[in-house]
Amino acid sequence: MRVLGFMSGTSLDGVDAAILETDGERIHAFGPAVLLPFTDQQRAVLVSETEAVVRADRAGERHVPSRAAEAAAIEAHLAAAASVLNEVSGAIDLVGFHGQTVLHRPERRLTIQLGNPAAIADALGVPVIAHMRQADLDAGGQGAPLVPAYHAALAEGIGVARPVAFLNLGGVANLTWLGQGGDVVAFDTGPANGMIDLLVQSRGVGRYDDGGRLAASGKVDAGALATLLDSDYFTRRGPKALDRYDFPMDAVADLSTPDAAATLTAFTVEALHLASAQLPEAPDLWLVCGGGRHNPTLMRSLRERIGDVRSIDDFGLRGDFVEAEAMAFLAARSVRGLPITFPGTTGVAAPMTGGRRFDPSDSERVAA
């Protein structure tokens, strides 16, 4: 199948769209891929909506996403689709749609993503697979991470020796460990770019720590770092999943911006070091994808702390589009009834498929 996958991560930078030719077991070809940044207006609406959902959740309430936020998400995804489809000849067979995550609370079997998959199906004229986390949550799993099945396919495709670990540095950091015997372990390790982005944005010095320069110019505050690491999350064994807003910024509130950036960068690294100690065997290689691999300060610190850390781009893969490709891969698995989550990745009792199909002109309109 030729499948279009979408991902718009918690960093709220834009929509990734990637085309993959796959049967849900192997990757037959990589099609074109694009990142379409959110417009300033779209991003403002989505940030405001995310903050409203988080505030309501902390107050014990359920916030119903606004029409404006749903419209912004759909508009951005369709624009990204138009951009990538302009680069390919012929039709696509299927779409894997994740939606814009605004809240993930696995302990309550709750995950909220913005976007309407039925509207996407109507606009593109092909079936859409969405709600890929919900079946796992309903069965008692964490609903995350979703990407390990795709990581395994990538590892097979490039022929790397096991044990190997994939490390995604998005708003949240998560890893997938692949053992020699086919064992898979995956979980969220802690924040990655999310808290650093929030710091930089809240202090009016940009959208993110460009090149890790702020962190490189600052000094890690040992007390603040200890406070951040003083959470039972880091001693609890996986599978386990996080939300971008699970750790408050209070610990670095009184630090200078460079020192706060240095401390939050060290937080990401130390959380990963703690996570690596929970793996069945140390990986020979860490393959890094996601925006954090563009931060040389973070990458250098990871190499010093956990070993051989390399961008997956060094192996001919597309580190900016792994998650969008994964949504295409998982959609193909879903329509074939193949499992997309596993006991070692989400804690679900048995491997299970997931996702709900929306065909064009489906009369029901359900927000993702």
mmCIF file of N, CA and C in Angstrom, residues 167 169-170 173 191-193 196 209 211-213 215-216 264-270 272 288 290-306 309:
data_model
loop_
_atom_site.group_PDB
_atom_site.id
_atom_site.type_symbol
_atom_site.label_atom_id
_atom_site.label_comp_id
_atom_site.label_asym_id
_atom_site.label_seq_id
_atom_site.Cartn_x
_atom_site.Cartn_y
_atom_site.Cartn_z
ATOM 1 N N LEU A 167 16.014 6.168 20.060
ATOM 2 C CA LEU A 167 15.701 7.219 21.026
ATOM 3 C C LEU A 167 15.051 8.378 20.296
ATOM 4 N N LEU A 169 13.706 12.072 20.534
ATOM 5 C CA LEU A 169 13.789 13.284 21.342
ATOM 6 C C LEU A 169 12.818 14.316 20.787
ATOM 7 N N GLY A 170 11.565 14.206 21.182
ATOM 8 C CA GLY A 170 10.547 15.172 20.813
ATOM 9 C C GLY A 170 10.224 16.031 22.020
ATOM 10 N N ALA A 173 10.841 12.420 25.696
ATOM 11 C CA ALA A 173 11.805 11.440 25.211
ATOM 12 C C ALA A 173 11.259 10.032 25.422
ATOM 13 N N PRO A 191 11.138 14.166 30.050
ATOM 14 C CA PRO A 191 11.050 15.261 29.071
ATOM 15 C C PRO A 191 12.249 15.249 28.132
ATOM 16 N N ALA A 192 12.055 15.800 26.937
ATOM 17 C CA ALA A 192 13.171 16.018 26.009
ATOM 18 C C ALA A 192 13.196 17.509 25.692
ATOM 19 N N ASN A 193 12.588 17.904 24.568
ATOM 20 C CA ASN A 193 12.599 19.326 24.199
ATOM 21 C C ASN A 193 11.495 20.128 24.871
ATOM 22 N N ILE A 196 12.324 22.523 27.839
ATOM 23 C CA ILE A 196 13.268 23.546 27.379
ATOM 24 C C ILE A 196 12.550 24.563 26.495
ATOM 25 N N ASP A 209 15.785 26.317 22.233
ATOM 26 C CA ASP A 209 17.189 26.629 22.470
ATOM 27 C C ASP A 209 17.976 26.280 21.212
ATOM 28 N N GLY A 211 20.405 25.364 18.673
ATOM 29 C CA GLY A 211 21.755 24.837 18.729
ATOM 30 C C GLY A 211 22.238 24.505 20.127
ATOM 31 N N GLY A 212 21.342 24.555 21.111
ATOM 32 C CA GLY A 212 21.741 24.291 22.495
ATOM 33 C C GLY A 212 22.638 25.363 23.080
ATOM 34 N N ARG A 213 22.612 26.564 22.481
ATOM 35 C CA ARG A 213 23.550 27.616 22.886
ATOM 36 C C ARG A 213 23.276 28.130 24.296
ATOM 37 N N ALA A 215 21.920 26.455 26.838
ATOM 38 C CA ALA A 215 22.370 25.439 27.788
ATOM 39 C C ALA A 215 23.895 25.402 27.868
ATOM 40 N N ALA A 216 24.559 25.558 26.708
ATOM 41 C CA ALA A 216 26.017 25.512 26.688
ATOM 42 C C ALA A 216 26.628 26.679 27.460
ATOM 43 N N LEU A 264 17.674 21.939 32.655
ATOM 44 C CA LEU A 264 16.644 21.134 31.997
ATOM 45 C C LEU A 264 17.255 20.183 30.968
ATOM 46 N N THR A 265 18.323 20.599 30.308
ATOM 47 C CA THR A 265 19.018 19.703 29.388
ATOM 48 C C THR A 265 19.631 18.542 30.163
ATOM 49 N N ALA A 266 20.237 18.843 31.303
ATOM 50 C CA ALA A 266 20.794 17.786 32.151
ATOM 51 C C ALA A 266 19.697 16.862 32.672
ATOM 52 N N PHE A 267 18.510 17.412 32.913
ATOM 53 C CA PHE A 267 17.369 16.606 33.358
ATOM 54 C C PHE A 267 17.020 15.545 32.305
ATOM 55 N N THR A 268 16.955 15.963 31.043
ATOM 56 C CA THR A 268 16.699 15.013 29.958
ATOM 57 C C THR A 268 17.754 13.905 29.945
ATOM 58 N N VAL A 269 19.013 14.299 30.071
ATOM 59 C CA VAL A 269 20.118 13.339 29.994
ATOM 60 C C VAL A 269 20.100 12.384 31.177
ATOM 61 N N GLU A 270 19.940 12.924 32.391
ATOM 62 C CA GLU A 270 19.972 12.067 33.576
ATOM 63 C C GLU A 270 18.768 11.132 33.627
ATOM 64 N N LEU A 272 17.400 9.834 31.017
ATOM 65 C CA LEU A 272 17.754 8.776 30.079
ATOM 66 C C LEU A 272 18.784 7.825 30.666
ATOM 67 N N VAL A 288 19.207 8.073 17.210
ATOM 68 C CA VAL A 288 18.396 9.190 17.684
ATOM 69 C C VAL A 288 17.615 9.821 16.538
ATOM 70 N N GLY A 290 13.992 12.680 15.907
ATOM 71 C CA GLY A 290 13.296 13.779 16.560
ATOM 72 C C GLY A 290 14.137 15.044 16.588
ATOM 73 N N GLY A 291 13.486 16.146 16.947
ATOM 74 C CA GLY A 291 14.136 17.452 16.890
ATOM 75 C C GLY A 291 15.337 17.602 17.794
ATOM 76 N N GLY A 292 15.380 16.857 18.907
ATOM 77 C CA GLY A 292 16.482 16.996 19.850
ATOM 78 C C GLY A 292 17.835 16.613 19.295
ATOM 79 N N ARG A 293 17.843 15.834 18.208
ATOM 80 C CA ARG A 293 19.135 15.438 17.645
ATOM 81 C C ARG A 293 19.832 16.615 16.971
ATOM 82 N N HIS A 294 19.102 17.715 16.745
ATOM 83 C CA HIS A 294 19.700 18.924 16.177
ATOM 84 C C HIS A 294 20.349 19.799 17.249
ATOM 85 N N ASN A 295 20.258 19.385 18.510
ATOM 86 C CA ASN A 295 20.817 20.149 19.626
ATOM 87 C C ASN A 295 22.170 19.549 19.994
ATOM 88 N N PRO A 296 23.284 20.145 19.550
ATOM 89 C CA PRO A 296 24.594 19.536 19.792
ATOM 90 C C PRO A 296 24.956 19.454 21.271
ATOM 91 N N THR A 297 24.461 20.385 22.073
ATOM 92 C CA THR A 297 24.739 20.325 23.512
ATOM 93 C C THR A 297 24.095 19.095 24.129
ATOM 94 N N LEU A 298 22.859 18.850 23.773
ATOM 95 C CA LEU A 298 22.152 17.672 24.273
ATOM 96 C C LEU A 298 22.808 16.384 23.765
ATOM 97 N N MET A 299 23.125 16.318 22.488
ATOM 98 C CA MET A 299 23.728 15.107 21.917
ATOM 99 C C MET A 299 25.096 14.824 22.543
ATOM 100 N N ARG A 300 25.885 15.857 22.734
ATOM 101 C CA ARG A 300 27.205 15.666 23.357
ATOM 102 C C ARG A 300 27.054 15.133 24.786
ATOM 103 N N SER A 301 26.122 15.687 25.530
ATOM 104 C CA SER A 301 25.898 15.235 26.905
ATOM 105 C C SER A 301 25.424 13.785 26.941
ATOM 106 N N LEU A 302 24.584 13.406 25.986
ATOM 107 C CA LEU A 302 24.113 12.020 25.919
ATOM 108 C C LEU A 302 25.266 11.068 25.632
ATOM 109 N N ARG A 303 26.148 11.435 24.717
ATOM 110 C CA ARG A 303 27.294 10.565 24.418
ATOM 111 C C ARG A 303 28.172 10.372 25.651
ATOM 112 N N GLU A 304 28.339 11.431 26.409
ATOM 113 C CA GLU A 304 29.165 11.340 27.608
ATOM 114 C C GLU A 304 28.530 10.462 28.674
ATOM 115 N N ARG A 305 27.190 10.378 28.640
ATOM 116 C CA ARG A 305 26.477 9.711 29.738
ATOM 117 C C ARG A 305 26.013 8.301 29.406
ATOM 118 N N ILE A 306 25.603 8.033 28.137
ATOM 119 C CA ILE A 306 25.004 6.718 27.869
ATOM 120 C C ILE A 306 25.686 5.923 26.763
ATOM 121 N N VAL A 309 25.967 7.312 20.725
ATOM 122 C CA VAL A 309 24.715 7.986 20.366
ATOM 123 C C VAL A 309 24.899 8.632 19.003
#
